[in-house]
PDB file of C-alpha atoms in Angstrom:
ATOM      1  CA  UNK U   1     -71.678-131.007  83.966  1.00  0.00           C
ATOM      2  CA  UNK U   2     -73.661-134.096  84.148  1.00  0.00           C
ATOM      3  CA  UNK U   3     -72.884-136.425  86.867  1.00  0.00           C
ATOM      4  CA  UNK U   4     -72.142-139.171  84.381  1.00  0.00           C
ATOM      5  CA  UNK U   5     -69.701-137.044  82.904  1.00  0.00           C
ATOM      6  CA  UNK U   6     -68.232-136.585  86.391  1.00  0.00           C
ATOM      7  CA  UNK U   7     -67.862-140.093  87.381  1.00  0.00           C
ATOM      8  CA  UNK U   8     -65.989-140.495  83.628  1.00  0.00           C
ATOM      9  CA  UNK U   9     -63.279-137.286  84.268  1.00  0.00           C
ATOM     10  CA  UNK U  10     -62.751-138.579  87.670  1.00  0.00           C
ATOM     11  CA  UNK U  11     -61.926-142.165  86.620  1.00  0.00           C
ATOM     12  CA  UNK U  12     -60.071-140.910  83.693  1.00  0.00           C
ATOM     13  CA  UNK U  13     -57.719-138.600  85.874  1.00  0.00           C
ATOM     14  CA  UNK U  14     -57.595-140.933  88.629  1.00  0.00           C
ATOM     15  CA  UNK U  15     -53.972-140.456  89.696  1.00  0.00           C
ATOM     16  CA  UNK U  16     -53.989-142.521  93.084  1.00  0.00           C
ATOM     17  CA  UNK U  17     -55.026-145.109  94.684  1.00  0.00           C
ATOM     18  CA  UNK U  18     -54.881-149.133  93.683  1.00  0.00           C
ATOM     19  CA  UNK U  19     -57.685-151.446  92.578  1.00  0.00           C
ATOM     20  CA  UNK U  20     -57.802-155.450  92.536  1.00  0.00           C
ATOM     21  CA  UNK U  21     -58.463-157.108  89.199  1.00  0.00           C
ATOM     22  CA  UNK U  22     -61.818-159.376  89.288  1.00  0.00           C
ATOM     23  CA  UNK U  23     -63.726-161.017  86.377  1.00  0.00           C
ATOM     24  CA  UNK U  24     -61.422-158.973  83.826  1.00  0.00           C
ATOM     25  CA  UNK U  25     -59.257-162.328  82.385  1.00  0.00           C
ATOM     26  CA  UNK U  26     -61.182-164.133  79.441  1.00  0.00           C
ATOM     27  CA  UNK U  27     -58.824-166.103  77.380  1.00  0.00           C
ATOM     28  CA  UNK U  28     -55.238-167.301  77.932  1.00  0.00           C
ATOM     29  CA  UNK U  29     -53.703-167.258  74.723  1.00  0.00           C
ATOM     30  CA  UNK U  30     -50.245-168.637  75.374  1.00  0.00           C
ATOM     31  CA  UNK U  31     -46.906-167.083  75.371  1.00  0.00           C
ATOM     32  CA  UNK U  32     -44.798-164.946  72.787  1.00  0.00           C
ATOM     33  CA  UNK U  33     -41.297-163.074  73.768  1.00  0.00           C
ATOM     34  CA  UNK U  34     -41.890-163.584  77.361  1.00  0.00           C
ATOM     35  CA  UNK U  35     -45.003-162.508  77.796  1.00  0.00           C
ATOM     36  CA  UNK U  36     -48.408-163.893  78.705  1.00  0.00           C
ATOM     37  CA  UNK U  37     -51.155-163.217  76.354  1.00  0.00           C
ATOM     38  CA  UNK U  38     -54.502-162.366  77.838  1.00  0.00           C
ATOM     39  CA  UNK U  39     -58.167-161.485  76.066  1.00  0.00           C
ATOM     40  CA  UNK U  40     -59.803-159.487  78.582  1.00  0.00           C
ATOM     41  CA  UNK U  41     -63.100-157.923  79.335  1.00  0.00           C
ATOM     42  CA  UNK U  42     -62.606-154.539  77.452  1.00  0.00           C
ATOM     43  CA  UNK U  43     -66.052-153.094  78.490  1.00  0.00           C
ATOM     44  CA  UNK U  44     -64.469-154.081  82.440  1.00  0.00           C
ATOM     45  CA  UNK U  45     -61.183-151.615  81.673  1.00  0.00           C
ATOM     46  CA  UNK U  46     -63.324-148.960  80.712  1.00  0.00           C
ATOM     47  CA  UNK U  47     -65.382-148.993  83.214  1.00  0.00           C
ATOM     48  CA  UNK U  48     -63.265-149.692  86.439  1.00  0.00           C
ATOM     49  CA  UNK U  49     -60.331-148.682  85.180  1.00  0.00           C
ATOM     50  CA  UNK U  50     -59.248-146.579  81.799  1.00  0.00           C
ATOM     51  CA  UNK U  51     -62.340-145.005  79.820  1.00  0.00           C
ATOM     52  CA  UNK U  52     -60.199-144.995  76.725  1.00  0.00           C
ATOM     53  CA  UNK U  53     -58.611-148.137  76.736  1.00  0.00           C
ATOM     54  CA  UNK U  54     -58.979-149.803  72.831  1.00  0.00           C
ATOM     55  CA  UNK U  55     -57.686-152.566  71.722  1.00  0.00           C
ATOM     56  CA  UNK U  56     -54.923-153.562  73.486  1.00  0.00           C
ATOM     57  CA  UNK U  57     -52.467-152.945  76.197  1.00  0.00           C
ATOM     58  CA  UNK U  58     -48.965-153.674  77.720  1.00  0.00           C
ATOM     59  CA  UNK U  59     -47.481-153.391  81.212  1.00  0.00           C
ATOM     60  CA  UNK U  60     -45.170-150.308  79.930  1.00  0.00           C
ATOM     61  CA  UNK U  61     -47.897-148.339  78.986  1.00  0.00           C
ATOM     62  CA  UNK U  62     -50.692-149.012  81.530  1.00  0.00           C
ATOM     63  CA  UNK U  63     -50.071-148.818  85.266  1.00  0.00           C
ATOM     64  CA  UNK U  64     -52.736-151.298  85.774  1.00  0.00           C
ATOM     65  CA  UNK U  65     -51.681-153.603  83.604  1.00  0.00           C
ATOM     66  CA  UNK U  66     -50.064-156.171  85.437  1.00  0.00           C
ATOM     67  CA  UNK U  67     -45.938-157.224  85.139  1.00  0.00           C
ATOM     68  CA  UNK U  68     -45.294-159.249  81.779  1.00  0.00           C
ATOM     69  CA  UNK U  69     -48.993-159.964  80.543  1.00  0.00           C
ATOM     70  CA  UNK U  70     -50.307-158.527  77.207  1.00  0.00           C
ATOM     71  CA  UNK U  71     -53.751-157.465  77.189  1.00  0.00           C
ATOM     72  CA  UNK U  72     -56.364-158.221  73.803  1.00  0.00           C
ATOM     73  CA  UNK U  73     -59.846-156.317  74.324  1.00  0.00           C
ATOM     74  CA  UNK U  74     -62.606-158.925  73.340  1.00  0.00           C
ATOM     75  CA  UNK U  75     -64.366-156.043  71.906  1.00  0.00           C
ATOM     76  CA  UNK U  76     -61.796-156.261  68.515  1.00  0.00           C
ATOM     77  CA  UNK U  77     -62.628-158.870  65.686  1.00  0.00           C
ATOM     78  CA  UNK U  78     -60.685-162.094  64.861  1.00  0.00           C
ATOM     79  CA  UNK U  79     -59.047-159.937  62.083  1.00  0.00           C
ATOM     80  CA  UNK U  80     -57.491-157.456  64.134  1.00  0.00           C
ATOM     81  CA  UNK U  81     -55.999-159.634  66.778  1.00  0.00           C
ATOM     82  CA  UNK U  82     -52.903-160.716  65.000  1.00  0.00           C
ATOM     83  CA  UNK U  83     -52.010-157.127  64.235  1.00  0.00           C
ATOM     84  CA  UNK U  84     -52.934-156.223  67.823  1.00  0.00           C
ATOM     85  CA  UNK U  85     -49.999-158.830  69.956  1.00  0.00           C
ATOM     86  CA  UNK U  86     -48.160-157.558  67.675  1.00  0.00           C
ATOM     87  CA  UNK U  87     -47.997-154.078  68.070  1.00  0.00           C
ATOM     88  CA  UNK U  88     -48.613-154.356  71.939  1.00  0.00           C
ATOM     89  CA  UNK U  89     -45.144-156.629  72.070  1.00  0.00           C
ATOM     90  CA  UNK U  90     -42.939-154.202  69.701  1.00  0.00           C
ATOM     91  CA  UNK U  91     -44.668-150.971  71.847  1.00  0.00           C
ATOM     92  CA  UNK U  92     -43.633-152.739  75.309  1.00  0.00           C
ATOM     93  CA  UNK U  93     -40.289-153.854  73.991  1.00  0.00           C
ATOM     94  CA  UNK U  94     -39.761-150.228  72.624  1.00  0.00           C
ATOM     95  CA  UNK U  95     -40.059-148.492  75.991  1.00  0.00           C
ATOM     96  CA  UNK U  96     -38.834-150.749  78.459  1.00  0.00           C
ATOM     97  CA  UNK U  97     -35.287-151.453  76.169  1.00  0.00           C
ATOM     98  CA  UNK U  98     -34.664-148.400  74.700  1.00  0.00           C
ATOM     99  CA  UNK U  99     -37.264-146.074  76.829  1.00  0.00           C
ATOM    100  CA  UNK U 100     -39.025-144.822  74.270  1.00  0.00           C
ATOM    101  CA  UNK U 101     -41.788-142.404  74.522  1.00  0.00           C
ATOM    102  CA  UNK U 102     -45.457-144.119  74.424  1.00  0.00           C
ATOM    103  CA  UNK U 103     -45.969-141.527  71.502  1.00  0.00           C
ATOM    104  CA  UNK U 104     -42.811-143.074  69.678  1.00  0.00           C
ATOM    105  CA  UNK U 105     -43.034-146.687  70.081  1.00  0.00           C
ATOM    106  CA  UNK U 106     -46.752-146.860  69.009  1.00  0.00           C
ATOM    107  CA  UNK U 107     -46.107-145.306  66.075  1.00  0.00           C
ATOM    108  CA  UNK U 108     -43.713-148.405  65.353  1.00  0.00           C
ATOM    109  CA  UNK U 109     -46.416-150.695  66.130  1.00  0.00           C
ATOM    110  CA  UNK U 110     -48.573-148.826  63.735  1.00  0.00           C
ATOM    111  CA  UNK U 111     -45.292-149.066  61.233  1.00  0.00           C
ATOM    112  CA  UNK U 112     -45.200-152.405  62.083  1.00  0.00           C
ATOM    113  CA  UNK U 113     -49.212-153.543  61.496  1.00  0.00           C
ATOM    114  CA  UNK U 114     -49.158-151.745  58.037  1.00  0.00           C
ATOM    115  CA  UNK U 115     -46.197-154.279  56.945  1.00  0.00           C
ATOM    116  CA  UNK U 116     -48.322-157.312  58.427  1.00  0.00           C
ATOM    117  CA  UNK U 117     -51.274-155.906  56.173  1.00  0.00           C
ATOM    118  CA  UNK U 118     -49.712-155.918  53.068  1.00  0.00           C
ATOM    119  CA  UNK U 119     -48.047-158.990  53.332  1.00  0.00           C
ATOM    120  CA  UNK U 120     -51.320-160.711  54.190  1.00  0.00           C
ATOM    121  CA  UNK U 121     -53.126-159.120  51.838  1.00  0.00           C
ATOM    122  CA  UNK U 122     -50.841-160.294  48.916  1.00  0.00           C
ATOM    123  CA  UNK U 123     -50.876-163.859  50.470  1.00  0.00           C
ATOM    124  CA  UNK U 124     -54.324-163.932  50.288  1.00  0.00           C
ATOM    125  CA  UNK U 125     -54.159-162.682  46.501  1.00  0.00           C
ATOM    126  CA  UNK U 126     -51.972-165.372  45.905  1.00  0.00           C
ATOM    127  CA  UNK U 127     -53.830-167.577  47.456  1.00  0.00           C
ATOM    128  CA  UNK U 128     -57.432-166.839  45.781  1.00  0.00           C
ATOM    129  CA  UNK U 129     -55.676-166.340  42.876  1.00  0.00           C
ATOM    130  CA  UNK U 130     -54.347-170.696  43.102  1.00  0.00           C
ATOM    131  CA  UNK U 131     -57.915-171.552  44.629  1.00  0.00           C
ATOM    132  CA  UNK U 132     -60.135-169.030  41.419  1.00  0.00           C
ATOM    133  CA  UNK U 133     -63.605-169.781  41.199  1.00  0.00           C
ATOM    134  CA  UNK U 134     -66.646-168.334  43.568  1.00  0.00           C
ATOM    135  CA  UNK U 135     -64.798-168.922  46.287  1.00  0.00           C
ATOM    136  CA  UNK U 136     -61.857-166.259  45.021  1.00  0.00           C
ATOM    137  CA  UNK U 137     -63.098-163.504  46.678  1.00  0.00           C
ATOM    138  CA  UNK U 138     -64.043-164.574  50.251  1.00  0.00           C
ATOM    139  CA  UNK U 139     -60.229-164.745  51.548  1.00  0.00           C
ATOM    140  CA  UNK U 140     -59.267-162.149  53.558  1.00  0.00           C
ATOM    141  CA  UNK U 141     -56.095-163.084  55.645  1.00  0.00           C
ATOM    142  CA  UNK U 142     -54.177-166.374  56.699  1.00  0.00           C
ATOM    143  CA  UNK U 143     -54.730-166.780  60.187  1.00  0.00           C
ATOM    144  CA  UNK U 144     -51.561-168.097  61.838  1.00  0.00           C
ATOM    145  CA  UNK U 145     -49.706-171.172  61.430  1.00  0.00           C
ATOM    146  CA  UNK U 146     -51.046-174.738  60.029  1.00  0.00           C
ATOM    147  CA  UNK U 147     -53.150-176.785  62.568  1.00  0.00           C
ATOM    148  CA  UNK U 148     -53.611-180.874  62.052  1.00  0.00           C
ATOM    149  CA  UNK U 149     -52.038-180.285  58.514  1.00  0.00           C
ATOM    150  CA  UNK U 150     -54.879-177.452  58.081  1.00  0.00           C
ATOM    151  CA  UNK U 151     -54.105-174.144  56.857  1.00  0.00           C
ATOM    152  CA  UNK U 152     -56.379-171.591  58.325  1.00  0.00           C
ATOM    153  CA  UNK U 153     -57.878-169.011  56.508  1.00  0.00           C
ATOM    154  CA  UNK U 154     -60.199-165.588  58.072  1.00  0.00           C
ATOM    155  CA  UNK U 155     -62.976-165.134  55.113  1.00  0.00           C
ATOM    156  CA  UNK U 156     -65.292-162.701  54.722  1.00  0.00           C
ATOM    157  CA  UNK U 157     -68.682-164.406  56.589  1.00  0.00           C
ATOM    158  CA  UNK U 158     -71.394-162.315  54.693  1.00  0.00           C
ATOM    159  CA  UNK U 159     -70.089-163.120  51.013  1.00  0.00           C
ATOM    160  CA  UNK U 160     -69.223-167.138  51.852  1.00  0.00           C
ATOM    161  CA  UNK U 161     -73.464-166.639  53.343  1.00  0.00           C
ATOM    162  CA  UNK U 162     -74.314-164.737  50.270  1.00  0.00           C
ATOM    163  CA  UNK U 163     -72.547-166.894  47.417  1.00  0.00           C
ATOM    164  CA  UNK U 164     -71.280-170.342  49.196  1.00  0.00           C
ATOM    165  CA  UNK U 165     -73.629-171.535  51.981  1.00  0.00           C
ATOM    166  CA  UNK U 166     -76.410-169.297  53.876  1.00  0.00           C
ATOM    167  CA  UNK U 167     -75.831-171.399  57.244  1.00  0.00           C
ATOM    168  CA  UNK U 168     -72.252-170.906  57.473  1.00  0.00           C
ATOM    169  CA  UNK U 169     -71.718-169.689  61.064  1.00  0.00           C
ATOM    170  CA  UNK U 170     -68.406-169.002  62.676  1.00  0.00           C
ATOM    171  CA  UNK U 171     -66.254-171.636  60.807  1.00  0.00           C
ATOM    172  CA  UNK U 172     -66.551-174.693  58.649  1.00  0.00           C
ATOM    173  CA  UNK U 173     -63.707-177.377  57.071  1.00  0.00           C
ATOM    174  CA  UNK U 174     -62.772-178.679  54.383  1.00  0.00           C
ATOM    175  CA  UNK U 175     -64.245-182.235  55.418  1.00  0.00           C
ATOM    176  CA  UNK U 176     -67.577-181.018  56.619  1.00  0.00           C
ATOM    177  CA  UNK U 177     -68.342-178.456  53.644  1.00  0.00           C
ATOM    178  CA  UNK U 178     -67.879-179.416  50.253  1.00  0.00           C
ATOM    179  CA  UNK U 179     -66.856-175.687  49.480  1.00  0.00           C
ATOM    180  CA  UNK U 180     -64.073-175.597  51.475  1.00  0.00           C
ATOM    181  CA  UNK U 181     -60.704-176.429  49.521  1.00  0.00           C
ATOM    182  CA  UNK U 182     -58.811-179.385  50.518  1.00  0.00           C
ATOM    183  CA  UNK U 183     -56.658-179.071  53.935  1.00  0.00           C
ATOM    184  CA  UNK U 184     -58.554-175.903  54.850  1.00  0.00           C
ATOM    185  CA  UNK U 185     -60.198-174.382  57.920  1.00  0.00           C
ATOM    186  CA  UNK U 186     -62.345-171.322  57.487  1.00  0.00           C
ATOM    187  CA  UNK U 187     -63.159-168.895  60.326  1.00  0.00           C
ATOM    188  CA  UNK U 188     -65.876-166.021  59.822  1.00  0.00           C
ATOM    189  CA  UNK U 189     -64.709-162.286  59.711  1.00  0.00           C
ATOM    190  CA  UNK U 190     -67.676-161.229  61.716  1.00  0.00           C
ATOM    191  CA  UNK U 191     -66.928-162.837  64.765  1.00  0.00           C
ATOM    192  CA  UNK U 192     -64.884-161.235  68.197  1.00  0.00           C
ATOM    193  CA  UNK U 193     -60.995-162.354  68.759  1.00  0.00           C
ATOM    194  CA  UNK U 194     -62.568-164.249  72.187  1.00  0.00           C
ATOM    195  CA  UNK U 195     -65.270-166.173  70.029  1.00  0.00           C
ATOM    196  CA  UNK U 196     -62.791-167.422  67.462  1.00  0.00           C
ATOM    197  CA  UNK U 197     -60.674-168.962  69.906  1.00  0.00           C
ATOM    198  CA  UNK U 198     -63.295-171.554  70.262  1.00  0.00           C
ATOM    199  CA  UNK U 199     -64.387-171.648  66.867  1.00  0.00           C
ATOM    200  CA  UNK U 200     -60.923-172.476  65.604  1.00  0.00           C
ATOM    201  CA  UNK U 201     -60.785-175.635  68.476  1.00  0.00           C
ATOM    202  CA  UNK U 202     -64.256-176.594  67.484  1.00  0.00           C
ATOM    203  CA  UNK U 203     -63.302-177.120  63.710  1.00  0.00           C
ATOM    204  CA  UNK U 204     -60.003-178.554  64.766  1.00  0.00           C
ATOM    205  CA  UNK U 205     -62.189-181.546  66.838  1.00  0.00           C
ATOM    206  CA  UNK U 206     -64.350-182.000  63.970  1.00  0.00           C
ATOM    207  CA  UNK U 207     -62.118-182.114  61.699  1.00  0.00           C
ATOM    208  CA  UNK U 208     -59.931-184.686  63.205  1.00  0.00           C
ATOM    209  CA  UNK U 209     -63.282-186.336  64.161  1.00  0.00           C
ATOM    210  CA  UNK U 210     -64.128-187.245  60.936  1.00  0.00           C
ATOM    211  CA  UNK U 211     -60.636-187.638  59.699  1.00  0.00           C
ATOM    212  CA  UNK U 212     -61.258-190.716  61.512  1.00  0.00           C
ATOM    213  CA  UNK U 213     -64.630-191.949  60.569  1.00  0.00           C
ATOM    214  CA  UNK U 214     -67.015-190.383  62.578  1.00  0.00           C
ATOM    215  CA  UNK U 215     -70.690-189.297  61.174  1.00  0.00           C
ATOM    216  CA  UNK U 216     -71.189-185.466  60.963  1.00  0.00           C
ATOM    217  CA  UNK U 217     -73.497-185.286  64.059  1.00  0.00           C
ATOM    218  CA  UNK U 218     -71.378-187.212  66.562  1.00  0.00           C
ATOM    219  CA  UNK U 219     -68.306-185.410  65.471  1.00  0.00           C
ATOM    220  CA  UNK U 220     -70.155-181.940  65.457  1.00  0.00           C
ATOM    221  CA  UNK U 221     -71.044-183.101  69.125  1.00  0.00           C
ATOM    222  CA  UNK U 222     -67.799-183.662  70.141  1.00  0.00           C
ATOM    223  CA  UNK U 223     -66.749-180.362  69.001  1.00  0.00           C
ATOM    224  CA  UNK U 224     -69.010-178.952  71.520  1.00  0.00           C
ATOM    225  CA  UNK U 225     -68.006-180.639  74.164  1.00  0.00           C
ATOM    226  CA  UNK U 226     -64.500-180.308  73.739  1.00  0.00           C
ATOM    227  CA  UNK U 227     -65.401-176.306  73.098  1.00  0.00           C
ATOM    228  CA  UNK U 228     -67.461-176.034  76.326  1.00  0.00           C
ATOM    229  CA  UNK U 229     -64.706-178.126  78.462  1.00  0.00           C
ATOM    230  CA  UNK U 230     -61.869-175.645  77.433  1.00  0.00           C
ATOM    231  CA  UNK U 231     -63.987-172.340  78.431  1.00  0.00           C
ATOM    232  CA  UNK U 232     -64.543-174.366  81.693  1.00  0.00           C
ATOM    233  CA  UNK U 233     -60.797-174.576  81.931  1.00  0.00           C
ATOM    234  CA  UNK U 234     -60.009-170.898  80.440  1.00  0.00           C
ATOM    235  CA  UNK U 235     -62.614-169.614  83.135  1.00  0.00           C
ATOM    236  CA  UNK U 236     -60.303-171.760  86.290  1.00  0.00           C
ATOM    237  CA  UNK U 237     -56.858-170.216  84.359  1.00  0.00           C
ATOM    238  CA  UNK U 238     -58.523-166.746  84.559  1.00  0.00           C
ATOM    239  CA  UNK U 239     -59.719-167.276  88.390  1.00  0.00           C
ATOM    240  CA  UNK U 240     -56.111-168.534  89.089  1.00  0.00           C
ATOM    241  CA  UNK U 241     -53.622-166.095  87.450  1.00  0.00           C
ATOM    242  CA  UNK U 242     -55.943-163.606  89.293  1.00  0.00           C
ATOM    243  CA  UNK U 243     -55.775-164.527  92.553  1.00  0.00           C
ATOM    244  CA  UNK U 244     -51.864-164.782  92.289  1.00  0.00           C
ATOM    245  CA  UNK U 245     -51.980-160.493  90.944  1.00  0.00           C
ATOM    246  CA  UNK U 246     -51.429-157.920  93.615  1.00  0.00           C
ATOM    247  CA  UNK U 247     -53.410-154.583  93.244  1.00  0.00           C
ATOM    248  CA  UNK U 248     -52.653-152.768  90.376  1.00  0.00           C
ATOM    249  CA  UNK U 249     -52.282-148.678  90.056  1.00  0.00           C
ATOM    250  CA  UNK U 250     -54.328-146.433  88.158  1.00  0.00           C
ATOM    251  CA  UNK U 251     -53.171-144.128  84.786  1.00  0.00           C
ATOM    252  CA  UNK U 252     -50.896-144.687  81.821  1.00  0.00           C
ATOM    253  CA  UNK U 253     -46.952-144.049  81.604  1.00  0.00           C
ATOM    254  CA  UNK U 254     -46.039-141.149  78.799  1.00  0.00           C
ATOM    255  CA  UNK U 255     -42.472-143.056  78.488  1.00  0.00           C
ATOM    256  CA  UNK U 256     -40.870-146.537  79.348  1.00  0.00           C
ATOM    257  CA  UNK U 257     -39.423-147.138  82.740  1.00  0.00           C
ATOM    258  CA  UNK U 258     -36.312-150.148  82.520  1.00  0.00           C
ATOM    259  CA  UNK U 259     -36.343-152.292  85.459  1.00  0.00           C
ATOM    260  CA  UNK U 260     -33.843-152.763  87.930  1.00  0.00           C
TER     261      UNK U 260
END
């Protein structure tokens, strides 16, 4: 056995013992049924503390993961995150309420992410379908609720930067590109959950920047700076929630445990 292989069964067996959380928080993402919703460092979890962790995670099924938070890997893309809270809220719920096996409630959050799929993918048909033209085939799935009067769309990056504009980067809106439809806000496929955080805030500013008059450039600028002040105060919301965490356990539960 190679020693790297060592260091990965011992980790990934690791039974006792309890570890402080440093440098894993990324993103605070608000709240949803009680529950604080985190992107974290996934690379951080598999190394220091669960080799296979993927995606997401929930304090019913992870030991480590702390009392009423909901963990997003920023290793998944923008598309995937919806799906993602949403599985990791109906799993928790599953096996703390009814204690469910792990085994059993994920399955439901699979059940419940191929519903979300095919109801997104026929809004988007609908939608392409009411917008026609080149841009028909670059929707891919709504991406939450209206912002500023803005509905906000994921589309496919490479196709809008093979048949729509080869500098589109991240996002755009419908006031700063001309191929953007009317009260749209685009964000790129091919970006991480973490990134499009910021991208959706920086097209939000510029929009409402030049809503209001503003040249491209001063508005683009503002953007940034309103991008690069929030990751300033993500990073002191990360350092804060934690310093308030006590040390967590190591290793997964196979079934929900209710709480007293």
């Amino acid at each position: 056995m190679r020693t790297q292989d060592k260091v990965f069964c011992d980790l990934f067996h690791r039974k006792g013992g309890r570890i402080a959380l440093s440098g894993l928080y990324r993103v605070r993402l608000g709240r949803r049924e009680g529950q604080g919703i985190w992107i974290v460092d996934g690379f951080k979890v598999v190394r220091d503390l669960y080799p296979p962790f993927v995606m997401g995670g929930n304090d019913q099924r992870y030991r480590f993961n702390p009392d009423d938070d909901i963990w997003i890997d920023n290793r998944i893309g923008v598309e995937e995150l919806e799906y993602t809270i949403a599985h990791e809220l109906i799993e928790r719920r599953l096996m703390l309420e009814k204690g469910m096996t792990y085994d059993g409630a994920h399955n439901q959050g699979l059940a419940l992410e191929k519903e979300m799929r095919e109801t997104h993918r026929l809004s988007v048909e609908r939608h392409s379908r009411r917008v026609g033209g080149s841009r028909r085939s670059v929707y891919r799935m709504p991406y939450g609720r209206s912002r500023d009067g803005a509905r906000v769309f994921i589309v496919d990056g490479p196709v809008v930067r093979r048949e729509l504009d080869g500098d589109f980067c991240f996002g755009a809106n419908d006031l700063a590109a001309d191929y953007v439809p009317a009260g749209e806000i685009w964000l790129d496929s091919a970006m991480s959950c973490e990134h499009a955080y910021y991208a959706l805030l920086h097209q939000r500013e510029e929009r409402r920047r030049l809503a209001s008059g503003m040249l491209w450039d001063d508005a683009y600028e503002s953007a940034l700076a309103l991008r690069i002040a929030e990751q300033n105060r993500q990073e002191r919301l990360a350092l804060r929630h934690e310093s308030r965490l006590r040390a967590v356990a190591y290793g997964v539960r196979e079934r929900g445990v209710k709480r007293a």
